[in-house]
Coordinates of C-alpha atoms and ligand atoms in Angstrom, one line a residue:
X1 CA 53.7 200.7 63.0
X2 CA 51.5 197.5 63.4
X3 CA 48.2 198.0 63.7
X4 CA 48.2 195.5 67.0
X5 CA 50.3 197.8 68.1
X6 CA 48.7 201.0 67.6
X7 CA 45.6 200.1 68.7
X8 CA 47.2 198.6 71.9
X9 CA 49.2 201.8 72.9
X10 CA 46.3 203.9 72.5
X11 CA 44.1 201.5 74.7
X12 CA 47.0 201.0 77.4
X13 CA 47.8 204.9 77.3
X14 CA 43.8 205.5 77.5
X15 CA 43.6 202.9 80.9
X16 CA 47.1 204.8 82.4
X17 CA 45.3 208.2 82.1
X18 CA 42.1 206.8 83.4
X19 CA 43.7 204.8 86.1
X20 CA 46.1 207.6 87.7
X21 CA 43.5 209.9 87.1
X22 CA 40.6 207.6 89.6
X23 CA 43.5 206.9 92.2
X24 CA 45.0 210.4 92.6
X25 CA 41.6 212.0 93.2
X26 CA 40.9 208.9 95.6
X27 CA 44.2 209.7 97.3
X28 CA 43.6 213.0 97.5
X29 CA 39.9 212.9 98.6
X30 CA 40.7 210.6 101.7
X31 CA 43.6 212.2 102.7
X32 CA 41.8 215.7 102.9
X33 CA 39.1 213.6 104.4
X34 CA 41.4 212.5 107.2
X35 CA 42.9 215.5 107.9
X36 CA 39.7 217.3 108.3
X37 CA 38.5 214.8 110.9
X38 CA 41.7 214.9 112.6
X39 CA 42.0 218.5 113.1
X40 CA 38.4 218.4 114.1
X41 CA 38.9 216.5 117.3
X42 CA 42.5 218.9 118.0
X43 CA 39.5 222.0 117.7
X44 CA 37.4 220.1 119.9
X45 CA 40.4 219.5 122.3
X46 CA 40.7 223.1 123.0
X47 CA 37.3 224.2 123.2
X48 CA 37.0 221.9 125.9
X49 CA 40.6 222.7 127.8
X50 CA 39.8 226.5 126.8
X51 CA 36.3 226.1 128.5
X52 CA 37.9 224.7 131.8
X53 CA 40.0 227.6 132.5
X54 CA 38.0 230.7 133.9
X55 CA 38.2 234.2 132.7
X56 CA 37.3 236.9 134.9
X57 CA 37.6 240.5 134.2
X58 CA 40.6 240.7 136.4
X59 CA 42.0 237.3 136.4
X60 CA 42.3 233.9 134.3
X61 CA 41.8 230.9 137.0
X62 CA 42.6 227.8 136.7
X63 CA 42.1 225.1 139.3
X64 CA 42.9 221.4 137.7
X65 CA 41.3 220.0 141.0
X66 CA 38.1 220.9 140.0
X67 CA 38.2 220.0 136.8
X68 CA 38.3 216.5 134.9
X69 CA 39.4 216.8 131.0
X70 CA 38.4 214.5 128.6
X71 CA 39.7 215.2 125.3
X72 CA 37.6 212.0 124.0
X73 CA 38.7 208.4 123.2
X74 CA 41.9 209.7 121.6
X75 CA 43.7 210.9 124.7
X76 CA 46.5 209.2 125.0
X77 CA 47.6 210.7 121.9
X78 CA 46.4 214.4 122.9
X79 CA 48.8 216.1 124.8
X80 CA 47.6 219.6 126.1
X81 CA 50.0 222.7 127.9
X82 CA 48.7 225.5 130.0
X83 CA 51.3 228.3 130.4
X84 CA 52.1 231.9 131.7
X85 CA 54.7 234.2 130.3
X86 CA 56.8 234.1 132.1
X87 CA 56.5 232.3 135.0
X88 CA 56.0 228.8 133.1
X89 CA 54.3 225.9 132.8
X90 CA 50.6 226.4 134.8
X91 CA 50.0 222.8 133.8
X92 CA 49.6 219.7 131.6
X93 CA 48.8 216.8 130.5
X94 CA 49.6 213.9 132.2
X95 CA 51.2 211.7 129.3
X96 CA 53.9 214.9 128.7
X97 CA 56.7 213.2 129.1
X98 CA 59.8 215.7 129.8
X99 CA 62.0 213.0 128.8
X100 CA 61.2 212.6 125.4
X101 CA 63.0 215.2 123.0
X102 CA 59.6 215.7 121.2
X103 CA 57.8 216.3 124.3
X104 CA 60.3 218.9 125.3
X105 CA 60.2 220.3 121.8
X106 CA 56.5 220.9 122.4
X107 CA 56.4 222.5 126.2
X108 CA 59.0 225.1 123.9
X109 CA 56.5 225.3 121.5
X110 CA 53.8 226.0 123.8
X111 CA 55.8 228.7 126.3
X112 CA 54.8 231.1 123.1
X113 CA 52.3 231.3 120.5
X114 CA 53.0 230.2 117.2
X115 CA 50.8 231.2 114.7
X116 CA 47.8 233.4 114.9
X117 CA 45.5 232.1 117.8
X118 CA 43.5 229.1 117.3
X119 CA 45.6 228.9 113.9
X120 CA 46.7 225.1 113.4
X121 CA 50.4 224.9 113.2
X122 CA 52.6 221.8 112.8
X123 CA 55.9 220.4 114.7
X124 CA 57.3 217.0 112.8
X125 CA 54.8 215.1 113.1
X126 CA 52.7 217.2 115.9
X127 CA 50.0 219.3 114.5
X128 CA 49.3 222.1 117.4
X129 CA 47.0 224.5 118.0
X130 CA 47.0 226.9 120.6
X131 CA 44.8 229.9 121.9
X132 CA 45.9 233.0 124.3
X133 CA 42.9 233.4 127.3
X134 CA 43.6 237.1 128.5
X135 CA 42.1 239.3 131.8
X136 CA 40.9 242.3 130.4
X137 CA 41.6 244.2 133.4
X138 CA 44.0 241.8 135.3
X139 CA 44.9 242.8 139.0
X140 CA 48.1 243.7 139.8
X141 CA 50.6 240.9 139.9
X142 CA 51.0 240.9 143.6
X143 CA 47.4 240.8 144.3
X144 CA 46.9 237.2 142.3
X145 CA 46.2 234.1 144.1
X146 CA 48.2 231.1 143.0
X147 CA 45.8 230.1 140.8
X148 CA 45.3 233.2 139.0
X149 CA 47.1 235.0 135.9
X150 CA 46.7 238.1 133.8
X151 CA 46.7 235.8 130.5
X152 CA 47.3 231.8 129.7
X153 CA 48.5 230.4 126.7
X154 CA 46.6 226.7 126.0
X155 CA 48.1 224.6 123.9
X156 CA 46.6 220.9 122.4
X157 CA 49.0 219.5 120.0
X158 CA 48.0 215.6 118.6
X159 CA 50.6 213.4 117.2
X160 CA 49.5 212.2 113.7
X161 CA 52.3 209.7 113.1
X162 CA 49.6 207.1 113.0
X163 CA 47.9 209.0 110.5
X164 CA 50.4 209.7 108.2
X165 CA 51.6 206.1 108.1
X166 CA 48.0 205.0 107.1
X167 CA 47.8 207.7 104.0
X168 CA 52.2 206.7 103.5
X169 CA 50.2 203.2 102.8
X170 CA 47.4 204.5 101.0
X171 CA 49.9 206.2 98.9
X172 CA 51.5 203.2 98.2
X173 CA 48.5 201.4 97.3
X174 CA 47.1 204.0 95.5
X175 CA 50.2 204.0 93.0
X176 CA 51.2 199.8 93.3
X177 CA 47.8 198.7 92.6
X178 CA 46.5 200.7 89.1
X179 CA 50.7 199.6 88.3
X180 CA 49.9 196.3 88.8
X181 CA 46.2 196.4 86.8
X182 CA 48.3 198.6 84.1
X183 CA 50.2 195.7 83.8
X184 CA 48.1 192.7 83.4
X185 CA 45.8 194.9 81.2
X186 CA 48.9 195.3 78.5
X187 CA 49.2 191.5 78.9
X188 CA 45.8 190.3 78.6
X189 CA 44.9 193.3 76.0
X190 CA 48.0 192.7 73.8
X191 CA 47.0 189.0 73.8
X192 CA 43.5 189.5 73.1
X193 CA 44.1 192.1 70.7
X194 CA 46.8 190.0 68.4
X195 CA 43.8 187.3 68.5
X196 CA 41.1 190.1 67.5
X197 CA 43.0 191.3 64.4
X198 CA 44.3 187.5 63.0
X199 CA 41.6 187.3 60.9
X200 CA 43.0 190.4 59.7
X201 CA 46.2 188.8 58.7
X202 CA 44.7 185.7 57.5
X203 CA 42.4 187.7 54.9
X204 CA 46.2 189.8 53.6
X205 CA 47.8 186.4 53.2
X206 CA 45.0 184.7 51.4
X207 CA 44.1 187.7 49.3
X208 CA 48.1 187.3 48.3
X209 CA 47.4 183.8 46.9
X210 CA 44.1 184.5 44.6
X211 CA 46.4 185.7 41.2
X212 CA 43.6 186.0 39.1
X213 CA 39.4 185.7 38.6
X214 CA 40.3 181.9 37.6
X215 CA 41.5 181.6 41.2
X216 CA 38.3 179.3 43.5
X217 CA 40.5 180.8 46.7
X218 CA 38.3 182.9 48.7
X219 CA 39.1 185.0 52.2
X220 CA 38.3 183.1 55.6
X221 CA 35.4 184.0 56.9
X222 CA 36.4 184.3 61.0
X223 CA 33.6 182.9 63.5
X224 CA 32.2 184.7 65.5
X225 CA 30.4 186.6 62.6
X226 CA 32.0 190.2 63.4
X227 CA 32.8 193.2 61.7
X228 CA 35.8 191.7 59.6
X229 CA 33.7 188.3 59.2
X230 CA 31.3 190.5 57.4
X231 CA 34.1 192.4 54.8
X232 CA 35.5 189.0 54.4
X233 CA 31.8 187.6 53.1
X234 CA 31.6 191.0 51.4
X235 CA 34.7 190.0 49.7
X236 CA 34.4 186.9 48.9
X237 CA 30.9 188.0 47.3
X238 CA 32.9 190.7 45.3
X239 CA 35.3 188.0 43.8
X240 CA 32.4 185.7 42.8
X241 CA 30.6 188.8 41.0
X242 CA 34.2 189.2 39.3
X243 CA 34.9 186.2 38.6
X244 CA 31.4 185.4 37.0
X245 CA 31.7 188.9 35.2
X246 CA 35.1 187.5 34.0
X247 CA 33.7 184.5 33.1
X248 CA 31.1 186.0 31.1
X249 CA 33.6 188.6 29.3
X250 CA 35.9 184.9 28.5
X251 CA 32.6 183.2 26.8
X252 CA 31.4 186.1 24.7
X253 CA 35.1 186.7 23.6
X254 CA 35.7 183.5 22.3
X255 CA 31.6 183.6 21.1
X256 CA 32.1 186.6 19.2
X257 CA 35.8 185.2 17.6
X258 CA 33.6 182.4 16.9
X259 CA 30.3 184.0 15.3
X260 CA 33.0 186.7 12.9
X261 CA 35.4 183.4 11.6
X262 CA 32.0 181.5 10.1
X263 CA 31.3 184.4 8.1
X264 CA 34.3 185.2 6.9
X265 CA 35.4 181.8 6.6
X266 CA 32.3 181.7 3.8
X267 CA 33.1 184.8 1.9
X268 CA 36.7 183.9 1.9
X269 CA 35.1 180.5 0.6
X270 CA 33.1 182.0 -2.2
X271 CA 36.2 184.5 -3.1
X272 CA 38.4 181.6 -3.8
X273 CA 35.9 179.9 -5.5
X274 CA 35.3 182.9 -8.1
X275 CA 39.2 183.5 -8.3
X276 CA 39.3 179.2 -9.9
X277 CA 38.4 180.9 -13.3
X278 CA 38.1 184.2 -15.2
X279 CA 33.6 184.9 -15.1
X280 CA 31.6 187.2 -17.0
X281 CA 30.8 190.3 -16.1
X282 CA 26.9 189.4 -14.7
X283 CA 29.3 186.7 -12.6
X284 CA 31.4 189.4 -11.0
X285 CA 28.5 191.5 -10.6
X286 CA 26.5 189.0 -9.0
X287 CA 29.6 187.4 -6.5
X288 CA 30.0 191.4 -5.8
X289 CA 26.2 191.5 -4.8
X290 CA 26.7 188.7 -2.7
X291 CA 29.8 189.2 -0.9
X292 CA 28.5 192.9 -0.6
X293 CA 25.1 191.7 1.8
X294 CA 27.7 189.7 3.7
X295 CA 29.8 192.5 4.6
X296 CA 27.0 194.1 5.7
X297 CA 25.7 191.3 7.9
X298 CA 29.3 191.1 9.1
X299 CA 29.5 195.0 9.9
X300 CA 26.0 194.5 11.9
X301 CA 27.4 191.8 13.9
X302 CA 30.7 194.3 14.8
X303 CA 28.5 197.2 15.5
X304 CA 26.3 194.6 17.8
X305 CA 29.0 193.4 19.8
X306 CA 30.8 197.2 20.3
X307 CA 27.7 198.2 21.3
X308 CA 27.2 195.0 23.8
X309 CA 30.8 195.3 24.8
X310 CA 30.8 199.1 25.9
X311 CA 30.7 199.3 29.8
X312 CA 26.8 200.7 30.8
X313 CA 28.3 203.9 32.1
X314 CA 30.2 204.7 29.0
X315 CA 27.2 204.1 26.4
X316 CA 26.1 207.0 25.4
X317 CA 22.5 207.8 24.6
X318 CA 22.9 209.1 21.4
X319 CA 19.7 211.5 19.3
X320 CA 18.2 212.2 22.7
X321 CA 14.4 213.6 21.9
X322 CA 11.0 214.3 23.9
X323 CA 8.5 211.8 22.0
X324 CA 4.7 211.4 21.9
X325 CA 4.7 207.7 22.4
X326 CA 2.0 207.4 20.4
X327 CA 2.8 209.1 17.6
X328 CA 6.1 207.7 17.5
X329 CA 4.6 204.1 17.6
X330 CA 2.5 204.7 14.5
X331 CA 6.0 206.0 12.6
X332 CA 6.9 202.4 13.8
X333 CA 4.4 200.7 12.5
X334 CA 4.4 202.1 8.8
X335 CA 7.8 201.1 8.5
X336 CA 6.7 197.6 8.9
X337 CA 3.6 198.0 6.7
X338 CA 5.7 196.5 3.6
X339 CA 7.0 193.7 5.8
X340 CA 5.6 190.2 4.9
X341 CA 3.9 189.8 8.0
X342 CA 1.9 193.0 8.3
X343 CA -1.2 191.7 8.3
X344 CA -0.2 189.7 11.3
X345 CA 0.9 192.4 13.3
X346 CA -1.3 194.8 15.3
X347 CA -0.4 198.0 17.5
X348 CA -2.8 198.5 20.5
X349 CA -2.0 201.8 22.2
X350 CA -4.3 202.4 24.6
X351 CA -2.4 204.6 26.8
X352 CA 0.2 207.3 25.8
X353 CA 2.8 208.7 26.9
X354 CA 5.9 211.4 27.1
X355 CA 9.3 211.1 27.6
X356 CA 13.0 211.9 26.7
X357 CA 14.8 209.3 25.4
X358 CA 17.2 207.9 22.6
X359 CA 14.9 207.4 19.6
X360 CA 17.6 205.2 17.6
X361 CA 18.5 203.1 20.2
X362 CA 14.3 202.8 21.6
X363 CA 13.7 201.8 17.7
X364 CA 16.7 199.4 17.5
X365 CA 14.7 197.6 20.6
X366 CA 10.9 197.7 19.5
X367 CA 12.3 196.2 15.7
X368 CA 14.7 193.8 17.2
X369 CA 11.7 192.1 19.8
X370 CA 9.2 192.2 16.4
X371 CA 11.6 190.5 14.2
X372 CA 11.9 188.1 17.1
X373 CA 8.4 187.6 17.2
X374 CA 8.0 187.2 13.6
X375 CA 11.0 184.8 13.3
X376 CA 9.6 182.5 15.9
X377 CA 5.9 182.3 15.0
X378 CA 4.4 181.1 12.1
X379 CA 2.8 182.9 9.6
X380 CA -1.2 183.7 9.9
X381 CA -0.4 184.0 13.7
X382 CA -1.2 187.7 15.8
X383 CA 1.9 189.4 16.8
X384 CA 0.3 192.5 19.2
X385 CA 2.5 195.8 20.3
X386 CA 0.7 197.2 22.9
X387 CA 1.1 200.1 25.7
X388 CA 0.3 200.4 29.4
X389 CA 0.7 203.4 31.7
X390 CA 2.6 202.1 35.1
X391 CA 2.2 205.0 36.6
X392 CA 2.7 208.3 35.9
X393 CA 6.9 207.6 35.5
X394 CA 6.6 204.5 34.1
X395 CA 5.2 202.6 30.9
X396 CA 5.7 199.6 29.2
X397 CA 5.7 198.4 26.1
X398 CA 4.6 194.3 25.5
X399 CA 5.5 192.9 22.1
X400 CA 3.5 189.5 22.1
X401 CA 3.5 186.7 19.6
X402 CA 1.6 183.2 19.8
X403 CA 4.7 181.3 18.2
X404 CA 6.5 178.7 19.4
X405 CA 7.6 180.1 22.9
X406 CA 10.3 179.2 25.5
X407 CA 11.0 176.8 27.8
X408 CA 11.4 177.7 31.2
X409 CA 15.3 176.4 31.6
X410 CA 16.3 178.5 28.5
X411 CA 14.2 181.4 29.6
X412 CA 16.6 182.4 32.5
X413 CA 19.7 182.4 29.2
X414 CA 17.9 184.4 26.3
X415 CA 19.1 187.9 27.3
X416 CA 23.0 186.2 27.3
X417 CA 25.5 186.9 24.5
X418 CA 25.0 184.8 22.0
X419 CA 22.7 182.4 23.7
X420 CA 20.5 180.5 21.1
X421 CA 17.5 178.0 22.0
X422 CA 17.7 174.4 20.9
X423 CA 14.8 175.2 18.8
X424 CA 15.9 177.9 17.3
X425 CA 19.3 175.7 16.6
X426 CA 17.3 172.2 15.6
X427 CA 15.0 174.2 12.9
X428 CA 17.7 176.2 11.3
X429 CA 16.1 179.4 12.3
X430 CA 19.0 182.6 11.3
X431 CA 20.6 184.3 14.0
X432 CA 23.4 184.6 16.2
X433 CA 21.7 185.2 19.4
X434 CA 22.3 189.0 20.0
X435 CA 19.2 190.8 19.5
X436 CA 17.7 190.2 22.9
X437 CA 21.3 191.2 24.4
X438 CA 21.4 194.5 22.8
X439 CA 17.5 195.2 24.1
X440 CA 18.3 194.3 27.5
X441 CA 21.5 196.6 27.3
X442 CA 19.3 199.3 25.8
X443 CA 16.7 198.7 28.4
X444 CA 19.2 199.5 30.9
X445 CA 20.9 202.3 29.1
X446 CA 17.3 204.0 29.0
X447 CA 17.1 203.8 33.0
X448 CA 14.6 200.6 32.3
X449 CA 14.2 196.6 31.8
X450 CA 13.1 194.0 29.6
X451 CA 11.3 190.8 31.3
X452 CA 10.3 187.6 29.4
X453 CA 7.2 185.4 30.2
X454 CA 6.7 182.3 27.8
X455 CA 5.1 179.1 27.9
X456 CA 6.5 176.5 25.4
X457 CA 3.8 176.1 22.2
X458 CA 1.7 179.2 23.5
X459 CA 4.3 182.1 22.3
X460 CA 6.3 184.8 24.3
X461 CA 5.5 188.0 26.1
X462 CA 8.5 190.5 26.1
X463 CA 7.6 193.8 28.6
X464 CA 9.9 197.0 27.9
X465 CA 9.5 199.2 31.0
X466 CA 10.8 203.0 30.3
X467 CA 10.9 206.1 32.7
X468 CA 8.5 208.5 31.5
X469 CA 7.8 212.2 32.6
X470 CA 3.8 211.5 32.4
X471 CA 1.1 209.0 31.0
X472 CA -2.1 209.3 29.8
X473 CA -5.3 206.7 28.6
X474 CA -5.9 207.1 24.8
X475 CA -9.5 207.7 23.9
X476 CA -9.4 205.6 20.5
X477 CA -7.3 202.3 21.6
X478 CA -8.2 200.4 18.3
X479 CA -5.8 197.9 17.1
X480 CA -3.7 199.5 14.6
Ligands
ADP501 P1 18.6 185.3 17.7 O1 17.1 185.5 17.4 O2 19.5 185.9 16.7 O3 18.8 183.8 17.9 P2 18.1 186.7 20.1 O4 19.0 187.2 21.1 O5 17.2 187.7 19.5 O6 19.0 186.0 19.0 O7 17.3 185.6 20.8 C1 17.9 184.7 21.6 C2 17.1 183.4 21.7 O8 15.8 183.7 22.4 C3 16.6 182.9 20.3 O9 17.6 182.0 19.8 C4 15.3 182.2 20.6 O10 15.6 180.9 21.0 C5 14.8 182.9 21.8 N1 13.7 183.9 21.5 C6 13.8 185.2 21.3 N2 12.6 185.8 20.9 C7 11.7 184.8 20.9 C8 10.3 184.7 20.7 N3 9.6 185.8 20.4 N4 9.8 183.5 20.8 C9 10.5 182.4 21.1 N5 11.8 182.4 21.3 C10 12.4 183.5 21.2

C-alpha cells in the first residue's frame, strides 16, 4: 500500500475515533443533563400539589377553592390528577382535556398507581409521577364530608415531546456534523498529504536517473527545509563524498598503471638490449645485478600501493608490541648512523613515552618522513627528530628539516597518491610520490595523524600524533 495512503487511513481512522468519541459523550452528557432538569421540575410539581392536599389522622382533605397551584412557568405543559379509588376523579388540572386520547390515557393512568410511589414512570411521550396521600386512621366512609377521603392518589405527569425533539435534533447534529468534518478532513488531508510526501517521490525518481559516481545529478532538495529536505542534502552530500572517493580510486588506478609501465617499460628496454648480442659472463652478471635492484624497486612500489589500496578497516596492524619510545628511537637512530647524512641528523627526545603499537608499520613512517627530509634538503643542513608529550594519551613525533620546503597550494596535495611537487619534478629529485601516502595511512591505521607546516626556502615540519597509554619528561634531553 502507498505510503499517502497509509498514512492517510491511519490519520482519518485516528480523527473518526476521536470525533465519535467527543460527540457521543456530548450527546450523552446533555441529554442526561436535560432529563435531570426535566424530571426536577415533574418532583417539584408534586411536592407542591402533594403539599396542598391536607392529611389528617382521619381524613385526606382537599378543597381546590382555597388553594391556587402553580407548578412554575411550565404549566401549560404540566397536567396534574387527584383521585380516589374508587369513587374517581377528586380533581385536575385545568388544561386535561378529556377529548384528547392521551389525556384520557393519562386520567387511566392516574385512577391507579403505577410504579412504586413517587417512582417516575413514562406513558409515550408523558413522563408521570405519582404519590398515594393516606389517613392513617380514616373515619368511616359515611362520616366523610365531601371533601374528605381515606386516601388520594396525586398524579403530575409532563409532556416531554418538546424535549425529545430538541435531543432527536441534537442527535442529528451530533452524528451529521463530525460526518461532515470527517469528510472535508479526508479531502483536505489526502490533498495535503500527497503534497507533503512529493518530495518523496521526486527524490525515488531522480535517484533512478544517477547510474553511476560519474553522474553530476543530485536529489532535490524540497523548500521549506524539512525533515526529507534534510535526507535529501544528506544525500546529495553522500554522493559527492562517493563520487570524490570514486574519483580518487579512478586517478590512483590509472597513476599506479602509470608509475608500474615506466619501470618495466626500462627493464624490458635493457633486456632487449642484452638479448642484441651474446655478453660475457661479468656482462650477464652485471645486467642480472641491475635488472635485480629493479625488481626490487618494482616489488616496493606493489607492496606500497596494496598497502595504500587496502580499505582502513581491513589493514591490519601487524607485530603489535608495548615500546619504550625512547629506547625504540635510539634503535632508529643507529640504523641511520651509516647513512650519508648522519651527521646532519639529530634525535631530541625530551619526553618519553609508552604505548602499543605496530613497530613495522611506526618504523616504515619515522624512515619514510627522514628520507623525505634528507631527499629535499641539502647536505650540511639539520634534520631534528624530536618528541613531545600531548598529554598523557597523546605524543608526537616532529621530523624537521631546513631544506627546500613547500608551497602552500601543494601543501594541501602531498599526502595524495602519487602527488609530486613541481620542485621535486623540475630538479629530477627520485620518487614516485607515495611515501607521505603510506604515513598518513599508517597514521590513521595507528588511531593517529600526520600534519605538515612548511614555508617555501625555510624547510618542512611533519608532526606524527600517536595514542599512548602514558608520557613522561626525560631527564637527559640531549640531542642524539
Ligand atoms: P616522493 O618523495 O617519492 O616524491 P612523497 O609522498 O614522499 O613522495 O612526497 C610527496 C611530495 O611531497 C614530494 O614530491 C615533495 O614534493 C613533497 N615533500 C615531501 N617531504 C618533503 C620535505 N621534507 N620537504 C619538502 N617537500 C617535501
Amino acid at each position: 500500500m502507498r505510503l499517502v495512503n497509509r498514512i492517510s487511513i491511519f490519520f482519518l481512522a485516528a480523527l473518526a475515533i476521536c470525533l465519535i468519541g467527543y460527540s457521543a459523550t456530548m450527546y450523552v452528557l446533555i441529554r442526561h443533563h436535560l432529563y435531570h432538569e426535566f424530571d426536577d421540575h415533574l418532583r417539584n410539581s408534586l411536592h407542591v400539589l402533594s403539599a396542598a392536599i391536607e392529611v389528617e389522622s382521619d381524613a385526606v382533605k382537599w378543597q381546590p377553592s382555597e388553594h391556587t397551584i402553580h407548578l412554575g412557568d411550565d404549566q401549560d405543559e404540566v397536567r396534574w390528577l387527584i383521585v380516589e379509588e374508587p369513587s374517581g376523579v377528586v380533581d385536575a388540572s385545568g388544561n386535561l382535556n378529556l377529548q384528547s386520547d392521551a389525556d384520557h390515557q393519562l386520567l387511566k393512568i392516574g385512577s391507579r398507581i403505577q410504579s412504586h410511589s413517587g417512582d417516575l414512570s413514562r406513558f409515550g411521550h408523558w413522563r408521570i409521577l405519582q404519590s398515594r396521600l393516606v389517613a392513617p386512621a380514616p373515619k368511616p366512609t359515611l362520616e366523610l364530608d365531601s371533601d374528605e377521603y381515606p386516601h388520594v392518589i396525586v398524579t403530575v405527569a409532563h409532556d416531554s415531546y418538546r424535549l425529545d425533539a430538541d435531543l432527536w435534533r441534537l442527535a442529528l447534529l451530533a452524528c451529521g456534523l463530525p460526518t461532515i468534518l470527517w469528510i472535508f478532513a479526508a479531502v483536505v488531508g489526502r490533498a495535503y498529504c500527497r503534497r507533503a510526501l512529493r518530495p518523496v517521490t521526486e527524490m525515488a525518481n531522480q535517484t533512478r536517473l544517477i547510474t553511476g559516481f560519474q553522474s553530476d545529478a543530485r536529489l532535490p532538495v524540497s523548500r521549506p527545509a524539512d525533515e526529507l529536505a534534510s535526507l535529501a542534502a544528506a544525500f546529495n552530500d553522500l554522493l559527492d563524498r562517493l563520487q570524490k572517493s570514486y574519483h580518487q580510486q579512478q586517478r590512483f588506478t590509472s597513476d599506479a598503471a602509470h608509475q608500474l609501465r615506466t619501470p618495466l617499460t626500462v627493464l624490458l628496454g635493457q633486456i632487449d638490449v642484452a638479448m642484441r648480442r651474446p655478453r660475457s659472463e661479468a656482462e650477464y652478471r652485471d645486467l642480472l645485478q641491475t635488472l635485480r635492484e629493479q625488481t626490487d624497486e618494482l616489488q616496493k612500489m606493489v607492496s606500497s600501493l596494496l598497502f595504500i589500496a587496502r580499505a582502513e578497516g581491513d589493514a591490519q596492524l601487524p607485530d603489535r608490541e608495548t615500546l619504550v619510545l625512547t629506547t625504540w628511537l635510539q634503535s632508529v637512530r643507529k640504523r641511520w648512523d651509516h647513512h650519508p647524512r648522519s651527521a646532519d641528523i639529530s634525535f631530541i627526545l625530551s619526553h618519553d613515552a609508552t604505548l602499543t603499537t605496530s613497530v613495522s608499520l611506526l618504523s616504515q613512517a619515522i624512515d619514510n618522513l627522514l628520507q623525505n627530509a634528507v631527499k629535499y634538503s641539502p647536505p650540511g643542513s639539520p634534520i631534528t627528530l624530536s618528541t613531545h608529550a600531548i598529554s598523557a594519551q597523546q605524543l608526537e613525533i616532529t621530523v624537521s628539516d631546513a631544506g627546500v620546503g613547500i608551497s602552500p597550494e601543494e601543501l594541501e596535495s602531498i599526502f595524495d597518491p602519487f602527488f609530486r611537487s613541481s620542485s621535486a619534478r623540475r630538479n629530477g629529485t627520485t620518487g614516485v610520490g607515495l611515501g607521505l601516502t603510506i604515513v598518513s595511512r599508517i597514521a590513521g591505521v595507528l588511531g593517529g595523524n600526520i600534519v605538515c607546516d612548511s614555508q617555501p626556502g625555510n624547510g618542512s615540519r611533519f608532526t606524527l600524533r600517536l595514542p599512548c597509554e602514558s608520557t613522561s619528561v626525560n631527564c637527559v634531553a640531549a640531542p642524539s
